[in-house]
XYZ file of N, CA and C in Angstrom:
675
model
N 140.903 53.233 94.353
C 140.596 54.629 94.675
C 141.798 55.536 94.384
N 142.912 55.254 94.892
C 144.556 56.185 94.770
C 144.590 56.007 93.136
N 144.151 55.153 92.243
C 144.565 55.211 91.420
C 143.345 55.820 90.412
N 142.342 56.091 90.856
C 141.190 57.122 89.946
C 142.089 58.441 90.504
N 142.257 58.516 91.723
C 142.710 60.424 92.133
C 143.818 60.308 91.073
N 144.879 59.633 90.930
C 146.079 60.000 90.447
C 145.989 60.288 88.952
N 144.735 59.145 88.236
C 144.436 59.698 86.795
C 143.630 60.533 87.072
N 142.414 61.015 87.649
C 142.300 62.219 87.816
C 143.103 63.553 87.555
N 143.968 63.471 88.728
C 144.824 64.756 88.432
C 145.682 64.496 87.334
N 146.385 63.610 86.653
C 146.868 63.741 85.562
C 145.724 64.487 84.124
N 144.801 63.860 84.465
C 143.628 64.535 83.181
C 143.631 65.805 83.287
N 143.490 66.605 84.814
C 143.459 67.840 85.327
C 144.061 68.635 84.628
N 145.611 67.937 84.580
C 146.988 69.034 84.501
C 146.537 68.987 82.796
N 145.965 67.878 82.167
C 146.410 68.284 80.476
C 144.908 68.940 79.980
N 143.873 68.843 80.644
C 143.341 70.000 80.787
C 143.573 71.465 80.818
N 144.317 71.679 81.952
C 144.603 73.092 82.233
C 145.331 73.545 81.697
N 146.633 72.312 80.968
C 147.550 72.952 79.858
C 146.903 73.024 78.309
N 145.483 72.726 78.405
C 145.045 72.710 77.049
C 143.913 73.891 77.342
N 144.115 74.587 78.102
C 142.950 75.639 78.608
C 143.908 77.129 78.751
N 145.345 76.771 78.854
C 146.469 77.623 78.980
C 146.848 78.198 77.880
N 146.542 76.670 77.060
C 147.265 77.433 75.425
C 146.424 78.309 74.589
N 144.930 77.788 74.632
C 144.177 78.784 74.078
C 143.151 79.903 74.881
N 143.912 79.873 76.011
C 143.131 81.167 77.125
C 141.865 81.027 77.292
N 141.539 79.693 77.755
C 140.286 79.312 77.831
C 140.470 78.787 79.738
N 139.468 79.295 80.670
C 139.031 78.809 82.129
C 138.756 77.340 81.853
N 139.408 76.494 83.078
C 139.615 75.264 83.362
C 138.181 74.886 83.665
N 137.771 75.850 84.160
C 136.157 75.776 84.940
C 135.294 75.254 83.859
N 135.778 75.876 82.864
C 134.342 75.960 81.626
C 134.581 74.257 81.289
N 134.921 73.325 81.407
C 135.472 72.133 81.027
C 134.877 70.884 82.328
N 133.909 70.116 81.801
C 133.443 69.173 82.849
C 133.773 67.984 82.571
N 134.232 66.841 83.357
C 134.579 65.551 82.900
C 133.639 64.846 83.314
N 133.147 64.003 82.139
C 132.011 63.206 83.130
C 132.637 61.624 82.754
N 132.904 60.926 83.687
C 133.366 59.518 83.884
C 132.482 58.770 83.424
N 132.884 58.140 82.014
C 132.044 57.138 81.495
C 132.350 55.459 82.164
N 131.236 55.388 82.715
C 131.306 54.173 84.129
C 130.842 53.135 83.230
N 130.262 53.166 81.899
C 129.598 51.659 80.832
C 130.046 50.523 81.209
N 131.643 50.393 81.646
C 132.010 49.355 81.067
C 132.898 49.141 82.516
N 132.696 49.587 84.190
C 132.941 49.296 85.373
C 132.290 48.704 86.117
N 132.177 48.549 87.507
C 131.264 48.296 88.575
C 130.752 49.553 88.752
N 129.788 49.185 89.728
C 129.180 50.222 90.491
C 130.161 50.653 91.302
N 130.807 49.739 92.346
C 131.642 50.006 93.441
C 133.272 51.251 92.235
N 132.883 50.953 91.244
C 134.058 51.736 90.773
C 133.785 53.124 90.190
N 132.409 52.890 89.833
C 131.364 54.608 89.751
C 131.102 55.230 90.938
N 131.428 54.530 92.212
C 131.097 55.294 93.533
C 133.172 55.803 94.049
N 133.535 55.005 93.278
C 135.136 55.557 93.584
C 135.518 57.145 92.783
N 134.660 56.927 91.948
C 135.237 58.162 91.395
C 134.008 59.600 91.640
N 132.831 58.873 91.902
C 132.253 60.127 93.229
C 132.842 60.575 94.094
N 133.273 59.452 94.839
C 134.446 59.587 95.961
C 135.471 60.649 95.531
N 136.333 60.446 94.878
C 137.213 61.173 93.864
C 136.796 62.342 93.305
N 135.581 63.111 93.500
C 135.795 64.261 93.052
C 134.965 64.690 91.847
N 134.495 63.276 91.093
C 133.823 63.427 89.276
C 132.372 63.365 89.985
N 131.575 64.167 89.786
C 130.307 63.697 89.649
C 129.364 63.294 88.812
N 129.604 64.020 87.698
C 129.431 63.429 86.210
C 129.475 62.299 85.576
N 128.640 61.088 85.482
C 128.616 59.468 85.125
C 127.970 59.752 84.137
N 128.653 58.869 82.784
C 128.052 58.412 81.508
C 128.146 57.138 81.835
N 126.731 56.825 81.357
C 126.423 55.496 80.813
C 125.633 55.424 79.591
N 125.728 54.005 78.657
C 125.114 54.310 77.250
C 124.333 53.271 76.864
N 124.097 52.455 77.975
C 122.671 51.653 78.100
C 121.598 51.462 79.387
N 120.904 51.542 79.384
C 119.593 51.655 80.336
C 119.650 50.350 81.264
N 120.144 49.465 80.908
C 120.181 48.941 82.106
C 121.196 48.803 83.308
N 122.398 49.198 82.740
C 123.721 49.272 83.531
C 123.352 50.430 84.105
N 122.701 51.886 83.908
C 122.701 52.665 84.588
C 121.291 52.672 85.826
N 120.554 52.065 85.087
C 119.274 51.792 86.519
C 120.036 50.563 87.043
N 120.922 49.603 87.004
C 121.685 48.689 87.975
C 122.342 49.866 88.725
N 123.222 50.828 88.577
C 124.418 51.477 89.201
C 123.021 52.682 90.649
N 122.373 53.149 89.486
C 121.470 54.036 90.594
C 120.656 53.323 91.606
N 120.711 51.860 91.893
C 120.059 51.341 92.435
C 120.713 51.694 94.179
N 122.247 52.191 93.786
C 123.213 52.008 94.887
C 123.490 53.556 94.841
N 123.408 54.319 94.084
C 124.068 55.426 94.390
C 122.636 56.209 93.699
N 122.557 57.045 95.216
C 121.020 57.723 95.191
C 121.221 58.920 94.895
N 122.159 59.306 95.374
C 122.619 60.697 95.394
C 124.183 61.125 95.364
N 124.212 62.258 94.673
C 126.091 62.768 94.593
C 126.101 63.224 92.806
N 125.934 62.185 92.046
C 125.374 61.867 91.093
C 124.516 62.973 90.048
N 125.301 63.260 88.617
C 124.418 64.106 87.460
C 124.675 62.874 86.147
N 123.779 62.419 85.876
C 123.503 61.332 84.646
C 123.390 61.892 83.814
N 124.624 61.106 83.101
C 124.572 61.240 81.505
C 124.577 60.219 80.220
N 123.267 60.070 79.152
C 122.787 59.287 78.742
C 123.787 59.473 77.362
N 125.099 58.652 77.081
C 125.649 59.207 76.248
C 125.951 58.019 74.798
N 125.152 57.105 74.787
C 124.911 56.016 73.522
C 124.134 56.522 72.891
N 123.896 55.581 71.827
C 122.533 55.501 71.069
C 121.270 55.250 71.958
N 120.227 55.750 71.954
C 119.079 55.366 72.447
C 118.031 55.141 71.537
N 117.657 53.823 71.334
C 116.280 53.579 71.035
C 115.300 53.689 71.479
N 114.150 54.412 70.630
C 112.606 54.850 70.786
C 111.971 54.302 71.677
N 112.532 52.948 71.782
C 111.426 52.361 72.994
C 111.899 51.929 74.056
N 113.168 52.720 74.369
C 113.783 52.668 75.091
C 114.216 53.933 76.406
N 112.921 54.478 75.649
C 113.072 56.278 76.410
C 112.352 56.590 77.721
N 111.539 55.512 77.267
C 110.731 55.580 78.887
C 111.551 55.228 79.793
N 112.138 53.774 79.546
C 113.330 53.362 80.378
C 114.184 53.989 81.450
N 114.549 55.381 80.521
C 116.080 56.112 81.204
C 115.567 57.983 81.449
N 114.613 58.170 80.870
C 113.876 59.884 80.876
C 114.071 60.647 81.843
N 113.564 59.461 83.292
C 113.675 60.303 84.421
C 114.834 59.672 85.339
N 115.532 59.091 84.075
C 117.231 58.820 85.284
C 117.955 59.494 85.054
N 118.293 60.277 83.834
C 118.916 60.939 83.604
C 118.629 62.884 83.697
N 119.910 63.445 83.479
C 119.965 64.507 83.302
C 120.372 65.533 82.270
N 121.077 64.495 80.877
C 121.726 64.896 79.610
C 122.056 63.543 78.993
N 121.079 64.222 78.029
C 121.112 62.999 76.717
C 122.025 63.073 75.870
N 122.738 62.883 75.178
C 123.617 63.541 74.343
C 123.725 62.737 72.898
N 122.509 61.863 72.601
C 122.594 61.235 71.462
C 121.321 62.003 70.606
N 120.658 62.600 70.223
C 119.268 63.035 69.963
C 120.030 63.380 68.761
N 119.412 62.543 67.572
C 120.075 62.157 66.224
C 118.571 62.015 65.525
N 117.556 62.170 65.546
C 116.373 62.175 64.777
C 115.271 62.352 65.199
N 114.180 63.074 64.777
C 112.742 63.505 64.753
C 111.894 62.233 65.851
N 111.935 60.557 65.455
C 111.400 60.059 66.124
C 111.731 60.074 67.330
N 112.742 60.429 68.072
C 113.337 59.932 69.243
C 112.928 61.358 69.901
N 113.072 62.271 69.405
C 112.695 63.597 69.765
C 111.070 63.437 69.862
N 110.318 62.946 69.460
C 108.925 63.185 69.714
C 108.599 62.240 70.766
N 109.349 60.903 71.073
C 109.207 60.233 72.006
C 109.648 60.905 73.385
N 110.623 61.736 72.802
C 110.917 62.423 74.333
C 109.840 63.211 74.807
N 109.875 63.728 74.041
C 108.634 64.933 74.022
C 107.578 64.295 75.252
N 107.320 63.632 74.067
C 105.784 62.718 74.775
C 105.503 62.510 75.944
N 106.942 61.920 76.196
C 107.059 61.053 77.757
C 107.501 62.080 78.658
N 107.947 63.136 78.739
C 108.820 64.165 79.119
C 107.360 65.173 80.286
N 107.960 65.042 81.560
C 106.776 66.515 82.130
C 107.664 67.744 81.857
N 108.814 67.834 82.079
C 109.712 68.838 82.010
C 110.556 69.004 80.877
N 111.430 70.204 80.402
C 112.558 70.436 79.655
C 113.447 69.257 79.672
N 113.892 68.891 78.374
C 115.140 67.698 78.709
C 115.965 68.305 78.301
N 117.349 68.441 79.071
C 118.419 68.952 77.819
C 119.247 67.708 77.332
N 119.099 68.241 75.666
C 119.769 66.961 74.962
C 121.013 68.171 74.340
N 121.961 67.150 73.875
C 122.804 67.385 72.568
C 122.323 66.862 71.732
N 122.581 67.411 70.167
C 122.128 66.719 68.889
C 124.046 66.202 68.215
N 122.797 64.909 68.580
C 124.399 64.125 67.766
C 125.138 64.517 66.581
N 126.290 64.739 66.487
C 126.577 65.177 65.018
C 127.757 64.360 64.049
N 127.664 63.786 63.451
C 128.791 62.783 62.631
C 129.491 63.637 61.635
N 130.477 64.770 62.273
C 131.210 65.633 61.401
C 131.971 64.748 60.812
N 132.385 64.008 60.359
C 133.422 63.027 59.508
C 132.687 61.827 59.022
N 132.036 61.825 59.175
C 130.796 61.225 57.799
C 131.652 59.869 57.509
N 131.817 59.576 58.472
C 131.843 57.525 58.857
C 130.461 57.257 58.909
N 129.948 55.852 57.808
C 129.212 55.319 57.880
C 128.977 54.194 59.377
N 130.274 54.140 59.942
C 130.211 53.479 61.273
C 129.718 54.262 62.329
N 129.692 55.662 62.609
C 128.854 56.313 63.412
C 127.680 57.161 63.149
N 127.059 57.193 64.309
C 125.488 57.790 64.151
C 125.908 59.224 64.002
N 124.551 59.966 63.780
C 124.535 61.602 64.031
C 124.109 62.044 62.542
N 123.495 63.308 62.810
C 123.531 64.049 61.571
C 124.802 64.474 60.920
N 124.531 64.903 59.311
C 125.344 65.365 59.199
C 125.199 67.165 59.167
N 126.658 67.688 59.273
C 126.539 69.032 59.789
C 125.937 70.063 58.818
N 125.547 69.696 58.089
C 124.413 70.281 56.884
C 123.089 70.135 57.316
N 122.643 68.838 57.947
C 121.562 68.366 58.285
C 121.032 68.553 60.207
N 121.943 69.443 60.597
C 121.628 69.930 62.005
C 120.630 71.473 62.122
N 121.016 72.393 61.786
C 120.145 73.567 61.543
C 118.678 73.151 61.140
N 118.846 72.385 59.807
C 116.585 72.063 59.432
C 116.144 71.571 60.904
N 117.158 70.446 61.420
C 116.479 69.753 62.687
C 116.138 70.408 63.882
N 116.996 71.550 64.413
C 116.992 72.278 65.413
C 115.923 73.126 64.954
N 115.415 73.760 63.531
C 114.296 74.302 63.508
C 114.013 73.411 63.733
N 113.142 72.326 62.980
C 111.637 71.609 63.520
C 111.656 71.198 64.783
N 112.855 71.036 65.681
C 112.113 71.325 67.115
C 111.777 72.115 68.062
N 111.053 73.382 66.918
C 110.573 74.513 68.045
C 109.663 73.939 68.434
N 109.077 72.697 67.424
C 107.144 72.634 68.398
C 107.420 70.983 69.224
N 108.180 71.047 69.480
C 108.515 70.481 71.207
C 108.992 70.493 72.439
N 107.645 71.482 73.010
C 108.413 72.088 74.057
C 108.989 71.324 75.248
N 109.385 70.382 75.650
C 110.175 69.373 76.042
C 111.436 69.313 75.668
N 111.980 69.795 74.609
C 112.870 69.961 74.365
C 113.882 70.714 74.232
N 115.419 70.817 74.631
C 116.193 71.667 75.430
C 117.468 71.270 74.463
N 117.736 71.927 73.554
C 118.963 71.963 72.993
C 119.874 72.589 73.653
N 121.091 71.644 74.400
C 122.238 72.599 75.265
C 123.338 72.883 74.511
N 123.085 71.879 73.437
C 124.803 71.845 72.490
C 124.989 70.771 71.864
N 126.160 70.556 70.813
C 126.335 69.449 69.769
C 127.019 68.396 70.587
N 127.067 67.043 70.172
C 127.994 66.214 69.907
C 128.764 65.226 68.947
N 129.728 65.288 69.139
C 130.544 64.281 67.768
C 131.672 63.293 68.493
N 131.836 62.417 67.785
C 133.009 61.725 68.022
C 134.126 61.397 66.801
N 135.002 61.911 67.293
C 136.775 61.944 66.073
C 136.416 60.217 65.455
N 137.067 60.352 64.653
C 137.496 59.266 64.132
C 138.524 58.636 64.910
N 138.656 57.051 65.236
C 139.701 56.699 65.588
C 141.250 56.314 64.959
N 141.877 57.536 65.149
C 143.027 57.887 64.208
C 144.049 58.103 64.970
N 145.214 58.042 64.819
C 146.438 58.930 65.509
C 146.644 60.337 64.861
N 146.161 60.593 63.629
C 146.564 61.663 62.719
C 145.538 62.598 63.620
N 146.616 63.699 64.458
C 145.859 64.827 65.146
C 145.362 65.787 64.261
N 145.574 65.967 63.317
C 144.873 66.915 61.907
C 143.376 66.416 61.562
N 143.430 65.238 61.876
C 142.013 64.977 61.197
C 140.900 64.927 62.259
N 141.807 64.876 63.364
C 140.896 64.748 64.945
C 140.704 66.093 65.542
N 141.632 66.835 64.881
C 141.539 68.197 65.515
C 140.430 69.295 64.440
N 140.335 68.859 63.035
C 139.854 69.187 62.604
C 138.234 68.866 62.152
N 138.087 67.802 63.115
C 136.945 67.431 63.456
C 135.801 68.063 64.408
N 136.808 68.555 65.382
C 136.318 68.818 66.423
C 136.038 70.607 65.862
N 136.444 71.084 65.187
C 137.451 72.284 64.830
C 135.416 72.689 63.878
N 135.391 71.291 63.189
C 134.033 71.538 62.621
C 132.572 71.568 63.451
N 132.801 71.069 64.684
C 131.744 71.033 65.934
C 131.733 72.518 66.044
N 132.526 72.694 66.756
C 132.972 74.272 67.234
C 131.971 75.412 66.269
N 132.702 75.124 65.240
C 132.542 76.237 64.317
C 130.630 76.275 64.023
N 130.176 74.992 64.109
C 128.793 75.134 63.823
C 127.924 75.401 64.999
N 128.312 75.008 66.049
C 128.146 75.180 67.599
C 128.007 77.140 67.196
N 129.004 77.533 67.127
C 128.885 78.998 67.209
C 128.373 79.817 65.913
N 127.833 79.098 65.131
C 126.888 79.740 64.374
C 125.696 79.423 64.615
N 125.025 78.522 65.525
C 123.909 77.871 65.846
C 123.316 78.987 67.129
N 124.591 79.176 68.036
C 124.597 79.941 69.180
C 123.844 81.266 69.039
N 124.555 81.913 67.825
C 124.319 83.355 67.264
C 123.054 83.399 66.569
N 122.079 82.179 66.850
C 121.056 82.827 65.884
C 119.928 82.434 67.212
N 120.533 82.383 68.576
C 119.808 82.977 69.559
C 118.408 82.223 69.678
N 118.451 80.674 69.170
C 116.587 79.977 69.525
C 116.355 79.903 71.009
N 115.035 80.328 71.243
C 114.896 79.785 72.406
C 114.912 78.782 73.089
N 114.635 77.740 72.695
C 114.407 75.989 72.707
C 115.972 75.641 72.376
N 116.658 76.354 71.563
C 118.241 75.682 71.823
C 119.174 76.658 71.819
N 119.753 76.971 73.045
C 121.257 78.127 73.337
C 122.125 77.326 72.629
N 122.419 76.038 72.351
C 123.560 75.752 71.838
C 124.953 75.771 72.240
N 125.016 76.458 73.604
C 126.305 77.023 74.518
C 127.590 75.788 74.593
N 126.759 74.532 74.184
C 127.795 73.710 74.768
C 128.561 72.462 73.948
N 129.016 71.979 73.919
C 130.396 71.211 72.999
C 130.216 69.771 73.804
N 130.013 68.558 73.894
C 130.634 67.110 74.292
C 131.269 66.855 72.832
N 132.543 66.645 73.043
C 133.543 66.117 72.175
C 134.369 65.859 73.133
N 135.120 64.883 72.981
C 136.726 64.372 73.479
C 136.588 63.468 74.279
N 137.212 61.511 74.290
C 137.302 60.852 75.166
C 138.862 60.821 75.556
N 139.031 58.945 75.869
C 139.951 59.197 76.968
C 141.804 59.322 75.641
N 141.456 59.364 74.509
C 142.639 59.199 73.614
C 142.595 61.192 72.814
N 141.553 61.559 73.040
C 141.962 62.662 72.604
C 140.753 64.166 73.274
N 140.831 64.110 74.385
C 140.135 65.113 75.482
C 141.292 66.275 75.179
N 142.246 66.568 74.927
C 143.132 67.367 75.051
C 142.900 68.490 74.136
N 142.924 67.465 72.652
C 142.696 68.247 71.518
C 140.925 69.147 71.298
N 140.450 68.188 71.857
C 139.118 68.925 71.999
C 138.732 69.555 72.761
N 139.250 69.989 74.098
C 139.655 70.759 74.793
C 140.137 72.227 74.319
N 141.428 72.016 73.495
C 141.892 72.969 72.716
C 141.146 73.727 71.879
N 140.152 72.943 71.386
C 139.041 73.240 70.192
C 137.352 73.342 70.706
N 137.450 73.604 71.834
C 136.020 74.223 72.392
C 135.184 73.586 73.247
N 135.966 72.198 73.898
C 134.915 71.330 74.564
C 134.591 71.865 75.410
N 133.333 71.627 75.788
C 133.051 72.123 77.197
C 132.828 70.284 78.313
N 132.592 69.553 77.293
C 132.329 68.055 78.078
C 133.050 67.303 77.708
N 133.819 66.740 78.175
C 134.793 65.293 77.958
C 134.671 64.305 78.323
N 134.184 63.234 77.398
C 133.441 62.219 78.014
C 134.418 61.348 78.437
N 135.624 60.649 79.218
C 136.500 59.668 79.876
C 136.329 58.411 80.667
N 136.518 57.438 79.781
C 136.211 55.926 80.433
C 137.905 55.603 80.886
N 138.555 55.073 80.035
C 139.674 54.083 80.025
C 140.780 54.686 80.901
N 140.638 56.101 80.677
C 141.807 56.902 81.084
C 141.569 57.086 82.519
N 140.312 57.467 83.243
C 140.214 57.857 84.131
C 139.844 56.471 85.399
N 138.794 55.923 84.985
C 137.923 54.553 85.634
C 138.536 53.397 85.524
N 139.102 53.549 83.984
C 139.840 52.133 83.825
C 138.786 51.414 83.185
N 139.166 49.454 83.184
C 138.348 48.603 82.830
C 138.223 47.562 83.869
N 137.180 46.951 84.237
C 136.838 45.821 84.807
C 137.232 44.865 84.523
């Protein structure tokens, strides 16, 4: 527990110094504790602690963890999800943040009584090792889902390449941003677009700097089991 508060507030401070430099509110910035790869008893430490925000990125570790923690708790579905795998997690969660193609979107749809808000995955650095559109191929998609009304575009997501070179990580994120706020300005109803998940536990800072509004943090904050 002393040792989630203490990385806690260390994340805090390089937060707020990455919210300082470009005159951006600390507020606008949510951490949600990616618990995938903890206990339960270590997803209820960092409730305890202050995060309420839990990523998990498979359906069964997260219906194991909610079995114990009923409430406190905003779920976030932040892997790949397969099609037949949507019924599974629909009504455990509260933000999807992988919604990377038409089929998975109509499955939501389907199964869905209410608005879901998703992110649309986005693979700005065009690694064949990660999912997502590419950022050419996000706009056609966000049109064709005006005719699902189930569906709730809140904002993009991407993940950096795993690099030390902050130029290529910063300029990754730098390309989220920039399409994020041309997506914003053309005002759909079905997607505001308002919002950014970029940045884990090796580079939350820089994406921070560059418009995150969600930082997804496993290693740094929770640790490993």
């Amino acid at each position: 527990m002393t040792r989630i508060i203490d990385n806690l507030q260390s994340i805090q401070q390089n937060i707020d110094a990455a919210c300082a430099k470009t005159g951006r509110n600390p507020q606008e910035v949510t951490i949600i504790a990616v618990t995938k790869q903890v206990t339960t008893e270590r997803a209820q430490e960092a409730i305890a602690a202050g995060i309420h925000h839990l990523g998990e990125n498979r359906p069964e570790p997260l219906l194991e963890k909610q079995q114990t923690i009923t409430e406190g708790a905003v779920w976030h579905y932040i892997g790949s999800l397969q099609t037949r795998k949507v019924r599974k997690v629909l009504e455990q969660v509260d933000f999807i943040h992988s919604l990377d193609r038409l089929s998975l979107a109509e499955e939501i749809n389907k199964r869905a009584t209410s608005a879901v808000n998703c992110f649309v995955q986005v693979n700005v650095s065009g690694e064949d090792s990660k999912h997502g559109l590419t950022a050419q191929e996000v706009e056609p998609f966000i049109e064709q889902l005006k005719a699902y009304e189930h569906i709730r575009i809140v904002g993009l997501m991407t993940m950096a390449p795993n690099t030390e070179d902050e130029t290529i990580i910063r300029n990754t994120f730098k390309g989220l941003k920039e399409l994020q706020l041309s997506l914003a300005a053309k005002q759909y109803e079905h997607a505001p677009c308002t919002e950014l998940s970029m940045g884990m536990s090796h580079d939350y800072a820089i994406a921070v700097e560059e418009g995150s509004t969600y930082v997804r943090i496993g290693t740094a904050l929770v640790g490993l089991d």
